[in-house]
Short mmCIF file of N, CA and C in Angstrom, two decimals:
data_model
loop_
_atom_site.label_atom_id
_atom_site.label_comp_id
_atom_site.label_asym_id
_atom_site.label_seq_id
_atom_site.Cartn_x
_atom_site.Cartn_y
_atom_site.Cartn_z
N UNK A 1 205.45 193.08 50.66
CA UNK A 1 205.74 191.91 49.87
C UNK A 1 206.46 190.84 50.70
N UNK A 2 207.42 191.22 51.27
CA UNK A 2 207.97 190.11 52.34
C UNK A 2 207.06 189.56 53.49
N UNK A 3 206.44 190.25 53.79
CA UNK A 3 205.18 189.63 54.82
C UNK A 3 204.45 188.98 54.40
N UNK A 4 203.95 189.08 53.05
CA UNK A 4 203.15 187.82 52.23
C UNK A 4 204.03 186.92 52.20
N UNK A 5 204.71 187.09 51.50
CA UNK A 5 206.09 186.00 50.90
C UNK A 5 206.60 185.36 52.31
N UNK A 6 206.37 185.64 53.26
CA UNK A 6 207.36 185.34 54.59
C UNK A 6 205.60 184.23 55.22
N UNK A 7 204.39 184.79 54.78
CA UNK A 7 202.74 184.29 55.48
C UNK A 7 202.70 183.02 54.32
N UNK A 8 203.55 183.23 52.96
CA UNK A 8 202.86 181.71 52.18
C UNK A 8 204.09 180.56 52.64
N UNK A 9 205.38 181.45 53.07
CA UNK A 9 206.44 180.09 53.20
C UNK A 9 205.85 179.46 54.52
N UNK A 10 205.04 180.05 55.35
CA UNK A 10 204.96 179.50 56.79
C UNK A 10 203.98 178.49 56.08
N UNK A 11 202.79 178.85 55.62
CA UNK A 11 201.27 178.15 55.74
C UNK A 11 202.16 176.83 54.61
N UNK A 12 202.81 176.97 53.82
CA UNK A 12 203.27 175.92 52.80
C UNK A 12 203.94 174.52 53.65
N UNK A 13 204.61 175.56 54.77
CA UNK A 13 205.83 174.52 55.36
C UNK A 13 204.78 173.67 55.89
N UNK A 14 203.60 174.64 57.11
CA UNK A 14 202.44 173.67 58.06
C UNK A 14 201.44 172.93 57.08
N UNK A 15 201.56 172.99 56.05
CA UNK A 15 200.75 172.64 55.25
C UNK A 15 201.20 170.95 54.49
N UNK A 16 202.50 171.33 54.44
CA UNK A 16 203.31 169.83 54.21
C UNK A 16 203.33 168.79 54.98
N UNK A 17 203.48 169.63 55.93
CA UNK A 17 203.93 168.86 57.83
C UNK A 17 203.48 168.31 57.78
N UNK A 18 201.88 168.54 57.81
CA UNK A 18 200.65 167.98 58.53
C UNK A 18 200.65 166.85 57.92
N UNK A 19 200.34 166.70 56.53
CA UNK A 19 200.61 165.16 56.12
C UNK A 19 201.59 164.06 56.31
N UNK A 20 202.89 164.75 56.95
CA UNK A 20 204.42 164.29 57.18
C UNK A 20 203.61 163.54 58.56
N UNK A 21 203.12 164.20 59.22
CA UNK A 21 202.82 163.51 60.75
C UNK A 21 201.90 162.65 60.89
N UNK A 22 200.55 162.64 60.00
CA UNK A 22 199.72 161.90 59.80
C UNK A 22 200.33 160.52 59.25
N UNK A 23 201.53 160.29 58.70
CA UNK A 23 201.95 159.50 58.05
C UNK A 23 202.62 158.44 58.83
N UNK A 24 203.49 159.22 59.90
CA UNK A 24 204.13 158.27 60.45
C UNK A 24 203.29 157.58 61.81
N UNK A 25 203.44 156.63 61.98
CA UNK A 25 203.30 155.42 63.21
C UNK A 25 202.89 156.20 64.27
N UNK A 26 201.90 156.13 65.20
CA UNK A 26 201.91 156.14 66.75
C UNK A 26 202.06 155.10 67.33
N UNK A 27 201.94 155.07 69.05
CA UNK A 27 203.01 154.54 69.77
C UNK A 27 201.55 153.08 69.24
N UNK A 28 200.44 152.89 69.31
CA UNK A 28 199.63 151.65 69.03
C UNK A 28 199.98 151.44 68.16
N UNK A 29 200.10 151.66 66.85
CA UNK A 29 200.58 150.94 65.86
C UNK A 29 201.82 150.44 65.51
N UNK A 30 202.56 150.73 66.15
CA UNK A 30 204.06 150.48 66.50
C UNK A 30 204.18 149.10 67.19
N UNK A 31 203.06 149.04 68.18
CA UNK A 31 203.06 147.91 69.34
C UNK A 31 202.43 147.08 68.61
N UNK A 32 201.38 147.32 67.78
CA UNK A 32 200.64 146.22 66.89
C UNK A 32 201.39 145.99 65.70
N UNK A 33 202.70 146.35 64.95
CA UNK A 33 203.13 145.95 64.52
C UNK A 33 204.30 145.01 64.58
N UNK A 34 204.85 145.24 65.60
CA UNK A 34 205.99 144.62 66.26
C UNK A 34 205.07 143.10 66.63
N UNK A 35 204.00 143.18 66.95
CA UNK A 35 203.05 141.97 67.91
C UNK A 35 203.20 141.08 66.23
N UNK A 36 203.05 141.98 65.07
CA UNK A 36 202.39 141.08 63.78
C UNK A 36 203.49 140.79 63.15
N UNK A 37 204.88 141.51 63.53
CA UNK A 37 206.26 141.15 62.52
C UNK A 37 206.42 139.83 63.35
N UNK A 38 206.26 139.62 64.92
CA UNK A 38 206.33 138.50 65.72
C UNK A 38 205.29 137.30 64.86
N UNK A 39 204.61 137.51 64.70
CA UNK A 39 203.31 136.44 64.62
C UNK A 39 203.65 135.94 63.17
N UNK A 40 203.90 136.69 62.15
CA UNK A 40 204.20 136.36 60.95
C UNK A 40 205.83 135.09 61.06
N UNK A 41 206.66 135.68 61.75
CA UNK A 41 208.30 134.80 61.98
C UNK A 41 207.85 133.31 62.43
N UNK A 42 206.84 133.86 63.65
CA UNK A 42 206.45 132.37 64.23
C UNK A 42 206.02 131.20 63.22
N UNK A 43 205.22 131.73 62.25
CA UNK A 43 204.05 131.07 61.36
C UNK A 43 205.71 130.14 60.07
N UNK A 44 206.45 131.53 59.72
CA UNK A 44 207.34 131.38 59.10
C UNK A 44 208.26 130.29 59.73
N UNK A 45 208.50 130.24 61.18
CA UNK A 45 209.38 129.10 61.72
C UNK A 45 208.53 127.93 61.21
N UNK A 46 207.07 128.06 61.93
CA UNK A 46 206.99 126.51 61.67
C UNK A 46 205.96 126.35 60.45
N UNK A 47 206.35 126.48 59.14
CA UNK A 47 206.76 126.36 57.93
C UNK A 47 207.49 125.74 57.78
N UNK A 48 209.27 126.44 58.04
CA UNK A 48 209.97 125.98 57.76
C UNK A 48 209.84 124.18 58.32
N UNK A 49 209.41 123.96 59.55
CA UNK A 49 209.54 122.95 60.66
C UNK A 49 209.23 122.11 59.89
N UNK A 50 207.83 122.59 59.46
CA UNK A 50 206.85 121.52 58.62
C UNK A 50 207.17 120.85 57.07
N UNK A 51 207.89 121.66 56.87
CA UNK A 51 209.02 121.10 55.58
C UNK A 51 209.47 120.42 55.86
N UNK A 52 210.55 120.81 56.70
CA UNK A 52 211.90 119.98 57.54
C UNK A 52 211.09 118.20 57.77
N UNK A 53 210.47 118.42 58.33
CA UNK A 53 209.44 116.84 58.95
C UNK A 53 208.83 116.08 57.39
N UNK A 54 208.05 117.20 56.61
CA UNK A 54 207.47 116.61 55.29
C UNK A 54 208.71 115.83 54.60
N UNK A 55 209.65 116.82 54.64
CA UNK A 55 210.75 115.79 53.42
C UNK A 55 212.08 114.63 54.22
N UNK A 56 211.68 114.65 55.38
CA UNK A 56 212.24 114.51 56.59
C UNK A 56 213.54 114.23 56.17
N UNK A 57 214.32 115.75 56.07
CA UNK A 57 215.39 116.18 56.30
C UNK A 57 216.47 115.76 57.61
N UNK A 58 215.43 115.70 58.23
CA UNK A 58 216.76 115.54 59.69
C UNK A 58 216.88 114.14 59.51
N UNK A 59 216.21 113.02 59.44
CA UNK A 59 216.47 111.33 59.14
C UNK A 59 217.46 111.40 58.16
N UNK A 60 216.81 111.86 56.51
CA UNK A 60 217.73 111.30 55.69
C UNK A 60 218.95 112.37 55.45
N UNK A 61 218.71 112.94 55.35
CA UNK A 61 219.99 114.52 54.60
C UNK A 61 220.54 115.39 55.70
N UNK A 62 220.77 114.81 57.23
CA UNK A 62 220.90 116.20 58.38
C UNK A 62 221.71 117.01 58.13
N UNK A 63 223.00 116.59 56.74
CA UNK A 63 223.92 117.34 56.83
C UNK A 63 223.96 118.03 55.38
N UNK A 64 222.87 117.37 55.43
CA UNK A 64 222.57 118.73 53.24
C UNK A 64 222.68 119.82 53.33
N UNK A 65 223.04 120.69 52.56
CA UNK A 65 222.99 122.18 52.59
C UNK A 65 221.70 122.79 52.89
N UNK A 66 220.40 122.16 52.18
CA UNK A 66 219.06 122.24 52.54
C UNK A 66 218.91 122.46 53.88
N UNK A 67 219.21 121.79 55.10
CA UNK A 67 218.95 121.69 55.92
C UNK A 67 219.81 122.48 56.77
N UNK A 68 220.99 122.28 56.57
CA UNK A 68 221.76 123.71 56.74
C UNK A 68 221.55 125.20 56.83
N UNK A 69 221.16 125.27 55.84
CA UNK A 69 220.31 126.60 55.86
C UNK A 69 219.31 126.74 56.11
N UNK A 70 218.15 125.66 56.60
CA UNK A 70 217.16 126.00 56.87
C UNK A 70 217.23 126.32 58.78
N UNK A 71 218.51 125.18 59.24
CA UNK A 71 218.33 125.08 60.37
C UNK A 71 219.23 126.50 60.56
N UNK A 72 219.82 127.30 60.34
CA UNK A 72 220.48 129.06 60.10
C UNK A 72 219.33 129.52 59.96
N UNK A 73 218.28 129.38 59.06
CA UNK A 73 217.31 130.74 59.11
C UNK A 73 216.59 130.68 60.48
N UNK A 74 216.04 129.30 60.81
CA UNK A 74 215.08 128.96 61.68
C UNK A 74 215.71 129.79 63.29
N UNK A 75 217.51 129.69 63.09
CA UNK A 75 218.01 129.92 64.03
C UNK A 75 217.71 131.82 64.16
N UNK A 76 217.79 132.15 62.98
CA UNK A 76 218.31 133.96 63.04
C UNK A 76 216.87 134.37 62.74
N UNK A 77 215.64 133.40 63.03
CA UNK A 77 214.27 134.22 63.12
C UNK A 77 213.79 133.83 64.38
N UNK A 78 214.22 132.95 65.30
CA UNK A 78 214.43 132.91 66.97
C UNK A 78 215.11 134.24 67.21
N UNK A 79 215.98 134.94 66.77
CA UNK A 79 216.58 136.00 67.51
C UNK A 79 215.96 136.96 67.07
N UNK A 80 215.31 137.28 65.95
CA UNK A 80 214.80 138.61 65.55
C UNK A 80 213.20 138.72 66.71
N UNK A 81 212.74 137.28 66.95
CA UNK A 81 211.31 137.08 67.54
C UNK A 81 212.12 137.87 68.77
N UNK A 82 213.34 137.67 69.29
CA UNK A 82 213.30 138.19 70.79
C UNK A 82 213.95 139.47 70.96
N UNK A 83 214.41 140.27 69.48
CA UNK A 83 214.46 141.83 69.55
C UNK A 83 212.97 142.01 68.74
N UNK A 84 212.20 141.48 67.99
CA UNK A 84 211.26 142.44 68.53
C UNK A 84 210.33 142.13 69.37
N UNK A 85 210.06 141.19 70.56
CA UNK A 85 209.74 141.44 71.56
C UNK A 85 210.61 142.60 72.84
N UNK A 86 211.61 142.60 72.41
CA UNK A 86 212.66 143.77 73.23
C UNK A 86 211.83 144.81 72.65
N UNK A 87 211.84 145.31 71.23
CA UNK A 87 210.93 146.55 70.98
C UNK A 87 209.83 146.99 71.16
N UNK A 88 209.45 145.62 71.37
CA UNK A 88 207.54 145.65 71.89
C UNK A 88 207.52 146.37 73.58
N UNK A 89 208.20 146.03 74.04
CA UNK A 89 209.14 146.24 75.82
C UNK A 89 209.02 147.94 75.60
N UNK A 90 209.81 148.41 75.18
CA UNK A 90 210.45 149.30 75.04
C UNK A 90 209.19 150.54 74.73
N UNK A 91 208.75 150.23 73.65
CA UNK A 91 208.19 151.36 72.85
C UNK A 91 206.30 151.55 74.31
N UNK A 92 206.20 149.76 74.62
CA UNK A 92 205.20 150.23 75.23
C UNK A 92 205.30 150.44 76.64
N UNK A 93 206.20 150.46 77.57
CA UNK A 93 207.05 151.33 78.90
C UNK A 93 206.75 152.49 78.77
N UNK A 94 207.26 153.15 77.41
CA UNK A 94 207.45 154.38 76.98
C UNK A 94 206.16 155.21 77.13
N UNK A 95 205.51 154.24 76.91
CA UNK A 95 204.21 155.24 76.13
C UNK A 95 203.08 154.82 77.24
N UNK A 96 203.55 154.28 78.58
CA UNK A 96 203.24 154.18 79.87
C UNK A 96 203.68 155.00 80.41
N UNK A 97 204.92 155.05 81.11
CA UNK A 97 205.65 156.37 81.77
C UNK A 97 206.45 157.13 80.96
N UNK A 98 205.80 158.20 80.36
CA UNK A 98 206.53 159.28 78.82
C UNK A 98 207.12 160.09 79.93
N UNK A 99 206.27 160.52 81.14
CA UNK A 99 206.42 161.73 81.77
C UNK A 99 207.33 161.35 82.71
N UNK A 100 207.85 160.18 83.16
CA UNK A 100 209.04 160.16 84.09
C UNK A 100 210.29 159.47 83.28
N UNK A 101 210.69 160.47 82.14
CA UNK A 101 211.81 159.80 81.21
C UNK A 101 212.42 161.00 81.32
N UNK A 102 213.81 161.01 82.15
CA UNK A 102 214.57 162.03 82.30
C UNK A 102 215.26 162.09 80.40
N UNK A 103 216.14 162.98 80.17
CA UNK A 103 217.26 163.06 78.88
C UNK A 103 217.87 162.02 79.03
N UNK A 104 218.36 161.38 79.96
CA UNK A 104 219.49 160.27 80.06
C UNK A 104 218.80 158.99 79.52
N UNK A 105 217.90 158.94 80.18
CA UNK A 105 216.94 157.58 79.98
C UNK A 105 216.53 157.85 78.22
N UNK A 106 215.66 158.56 78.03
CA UNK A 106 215.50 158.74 76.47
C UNK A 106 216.95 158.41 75.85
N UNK A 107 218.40 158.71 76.30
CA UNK A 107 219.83 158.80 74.90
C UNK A 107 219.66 156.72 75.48
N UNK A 108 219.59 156.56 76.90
CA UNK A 108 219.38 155.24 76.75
C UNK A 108 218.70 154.23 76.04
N UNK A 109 217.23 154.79 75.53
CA UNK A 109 216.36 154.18 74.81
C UNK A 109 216.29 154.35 73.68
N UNK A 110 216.91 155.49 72.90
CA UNK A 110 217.74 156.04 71.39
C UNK A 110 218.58 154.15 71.37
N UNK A 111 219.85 155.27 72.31
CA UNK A 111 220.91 153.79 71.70
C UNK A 111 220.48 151.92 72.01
N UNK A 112 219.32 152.16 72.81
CA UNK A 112 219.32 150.31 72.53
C UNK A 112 218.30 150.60 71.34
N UNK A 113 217.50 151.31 70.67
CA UNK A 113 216.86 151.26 70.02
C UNK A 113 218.18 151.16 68.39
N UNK A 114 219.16 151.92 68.41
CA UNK A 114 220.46 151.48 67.90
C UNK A 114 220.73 150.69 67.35
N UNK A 115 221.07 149.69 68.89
CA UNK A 115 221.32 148.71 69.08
C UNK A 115 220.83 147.16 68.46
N UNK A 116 218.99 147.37 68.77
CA UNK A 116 218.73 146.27 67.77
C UNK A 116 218.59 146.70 66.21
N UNK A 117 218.60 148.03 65.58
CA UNK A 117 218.60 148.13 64.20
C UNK A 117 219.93 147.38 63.96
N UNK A 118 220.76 147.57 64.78
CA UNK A 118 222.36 146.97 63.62
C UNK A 118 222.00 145.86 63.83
N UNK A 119 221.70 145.15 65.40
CA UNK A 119 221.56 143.74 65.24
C UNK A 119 220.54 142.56 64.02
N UNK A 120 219.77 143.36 64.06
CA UNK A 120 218.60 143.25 62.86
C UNK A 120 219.27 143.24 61.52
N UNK A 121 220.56 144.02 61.41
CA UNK A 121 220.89 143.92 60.10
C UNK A 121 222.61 143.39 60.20
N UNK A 122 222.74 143.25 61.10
CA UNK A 122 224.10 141.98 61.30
C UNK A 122 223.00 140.53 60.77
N UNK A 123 222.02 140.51 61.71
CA UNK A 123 221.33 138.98 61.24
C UNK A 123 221.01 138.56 60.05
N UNK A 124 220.90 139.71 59.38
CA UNK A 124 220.09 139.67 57.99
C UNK A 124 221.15 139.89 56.86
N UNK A 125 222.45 140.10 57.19
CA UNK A 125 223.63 140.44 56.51
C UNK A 125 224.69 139.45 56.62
N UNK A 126 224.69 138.41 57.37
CA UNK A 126 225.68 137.75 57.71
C UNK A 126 225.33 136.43 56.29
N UNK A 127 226.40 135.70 55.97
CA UNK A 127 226.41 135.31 54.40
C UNK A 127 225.81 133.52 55.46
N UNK A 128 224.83 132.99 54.71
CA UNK A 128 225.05 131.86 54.96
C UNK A 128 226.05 131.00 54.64
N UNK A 129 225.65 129.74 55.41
CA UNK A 129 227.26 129.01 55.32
C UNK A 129 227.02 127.68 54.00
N UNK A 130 226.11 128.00 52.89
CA UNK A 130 225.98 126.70 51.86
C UNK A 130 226.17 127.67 50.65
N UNK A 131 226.42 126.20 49.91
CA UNK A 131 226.66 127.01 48.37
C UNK A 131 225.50 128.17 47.73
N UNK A 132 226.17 129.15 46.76
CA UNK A 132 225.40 130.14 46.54
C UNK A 132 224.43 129.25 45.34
N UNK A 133 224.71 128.19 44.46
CA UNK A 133 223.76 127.87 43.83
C UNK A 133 222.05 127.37 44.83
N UNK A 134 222.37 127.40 46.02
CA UNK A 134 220.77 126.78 46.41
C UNK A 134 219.94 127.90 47.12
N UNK A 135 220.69 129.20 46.97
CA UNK A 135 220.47 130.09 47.03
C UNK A 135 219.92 131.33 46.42
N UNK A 136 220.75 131.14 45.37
CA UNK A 136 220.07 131.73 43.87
C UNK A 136 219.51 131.06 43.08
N UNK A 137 218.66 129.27 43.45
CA UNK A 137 217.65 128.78 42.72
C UNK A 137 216.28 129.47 43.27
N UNK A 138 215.82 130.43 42.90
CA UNK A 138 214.47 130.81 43.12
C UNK A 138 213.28 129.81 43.88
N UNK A 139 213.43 128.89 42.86
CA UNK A 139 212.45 127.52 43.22
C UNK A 139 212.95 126.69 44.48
N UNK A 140 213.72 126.87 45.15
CA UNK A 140 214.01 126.34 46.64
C UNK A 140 213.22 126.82 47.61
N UNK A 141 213.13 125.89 48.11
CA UNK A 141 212.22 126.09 49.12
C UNK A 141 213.01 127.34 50.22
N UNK A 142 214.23 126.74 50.16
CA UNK A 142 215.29 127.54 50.89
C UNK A 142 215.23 129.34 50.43
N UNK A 143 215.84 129.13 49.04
CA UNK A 143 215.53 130.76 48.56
C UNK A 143 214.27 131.10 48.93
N UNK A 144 213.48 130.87 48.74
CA UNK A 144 212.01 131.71 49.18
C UNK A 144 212.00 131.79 50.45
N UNK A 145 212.53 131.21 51.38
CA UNK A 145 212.24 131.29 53.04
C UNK A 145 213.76 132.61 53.05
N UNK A 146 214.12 132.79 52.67
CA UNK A 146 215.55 133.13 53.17
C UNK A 146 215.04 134.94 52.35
N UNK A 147 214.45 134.97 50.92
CA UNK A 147 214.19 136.13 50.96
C UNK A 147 213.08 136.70 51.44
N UNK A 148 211.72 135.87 51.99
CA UNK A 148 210.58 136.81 52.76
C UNK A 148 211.53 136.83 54.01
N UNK A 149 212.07 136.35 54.81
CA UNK A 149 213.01 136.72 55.87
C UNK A 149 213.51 137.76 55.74
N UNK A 150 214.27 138.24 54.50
CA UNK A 150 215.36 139.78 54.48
C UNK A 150 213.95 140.98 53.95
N UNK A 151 213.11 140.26 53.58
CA UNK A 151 212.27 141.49 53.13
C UNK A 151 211.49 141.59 54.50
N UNK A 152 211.38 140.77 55.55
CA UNK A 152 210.96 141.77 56.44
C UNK A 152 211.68 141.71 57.59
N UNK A 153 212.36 141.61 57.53
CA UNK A 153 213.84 142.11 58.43
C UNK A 153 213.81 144.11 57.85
N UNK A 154 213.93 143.91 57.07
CA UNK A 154 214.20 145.12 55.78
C UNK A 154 212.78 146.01 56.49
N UNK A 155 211.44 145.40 56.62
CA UNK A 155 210.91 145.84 56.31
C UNK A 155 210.41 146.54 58.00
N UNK A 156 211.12 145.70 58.63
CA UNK A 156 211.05 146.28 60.26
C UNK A 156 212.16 147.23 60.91
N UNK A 157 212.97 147.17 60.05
CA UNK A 157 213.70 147.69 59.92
C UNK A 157 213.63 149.41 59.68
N UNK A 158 212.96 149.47 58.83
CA UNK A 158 212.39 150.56 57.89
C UNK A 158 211.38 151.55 59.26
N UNK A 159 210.47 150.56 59.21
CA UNK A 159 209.43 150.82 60.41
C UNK A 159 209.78 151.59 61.74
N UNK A 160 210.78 150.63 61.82
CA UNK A 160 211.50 151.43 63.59
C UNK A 160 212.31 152.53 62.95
N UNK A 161 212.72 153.16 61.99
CA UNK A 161 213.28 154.00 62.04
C UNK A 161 211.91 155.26 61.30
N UNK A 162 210.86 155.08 61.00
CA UNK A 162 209.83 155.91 60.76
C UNK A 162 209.18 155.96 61.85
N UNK A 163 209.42 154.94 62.76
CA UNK A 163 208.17 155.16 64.36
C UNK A 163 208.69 156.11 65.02
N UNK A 164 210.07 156.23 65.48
CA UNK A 164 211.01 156.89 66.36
C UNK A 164 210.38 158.20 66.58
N UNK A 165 209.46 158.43 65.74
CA UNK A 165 208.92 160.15 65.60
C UNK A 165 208.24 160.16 67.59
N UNK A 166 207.52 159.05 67.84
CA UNK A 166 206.49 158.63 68.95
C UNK A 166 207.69 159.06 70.60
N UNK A 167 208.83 158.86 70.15
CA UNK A 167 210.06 159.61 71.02
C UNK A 167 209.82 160.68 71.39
N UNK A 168 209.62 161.90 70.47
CA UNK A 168 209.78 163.01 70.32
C UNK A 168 209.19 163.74 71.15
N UNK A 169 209.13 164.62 71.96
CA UNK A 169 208.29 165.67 72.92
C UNK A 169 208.57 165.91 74.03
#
């Protein structure tokens, strides 16, 4: 009875797995996503740009809260474009030379990998500097740029910590 009971816990556990691994990211889709969280920010900067010019903010209002916060987001999706080009670096090195990555080098590429999750969520956590009403008007142009920003901050976020599996071996 224990040898059955001991043959269904094994085949149950490999049986779960397998879908657990199929699920998460390899090292290409990792690199093609990082390439598309980039490409999407870019499109999203100049959006914002193209607003900025349409209602031409910088002539009449440079010092509106509008513009304030737009010129803060525009600023903290320049820095996310250049950690995840750092991750784009990183993950595809890796998955070039896997076989000459001593232990040291891997706790090195753990902690900058760390490193930009907090930064990613220092950027995305830090309070803007305008009133909370133009913030919590939905219909701003501002609120809508400011929450697809945290949802995929959030959402790359998420990602690099489900890819990390591509580390492993």
């Amino acid at each position: 009875m224990k040898r059955f009971l001991t043959a269904a816990v094994c085949a149950l556990v490999l049986a779960t797995a397998v879908p657990c691994a199929a699920e998460t990211p390899n090292m290409r889709q990792s690199l093609n996503y990082f390439m598309n969280y980039f490409n999407e920010a870019v499109v999203q900067a100049i959006r914002i740009k193209e607003y900025e010019d349409k209602e031409k903010l910088v002539q009449k209002r440079p010092y509106s809260q509008e513009y304030i916060a737009l010129t803060d987001l525009t600023a903290r999706i320049e820095k996310t474009l250049g950690l995840a080009l750092n991750l784009c670096d990183i993950y595809y090195i890796y998955n070039k030379t896997t076989y000459c990555f001593t232990k040291d080098e891997k706790t090195y590429l753990f902690d900058r990998i760390d490193n930009i999750l907090d930064t990613l969520e220092k950027i995305r956590g830090t309070p803007y500097n305008v009133d909370d009403a133009l913030l919590n008007d939905k219909k701003s142009e501002v609120a809508k740029n400011i929450a697809e920003f945290g949802d995929r901050i959030a959402k790359l976020r998420a990602f690099i910590k489900d890819s990390l599996i591509v580390f492993q071996g």
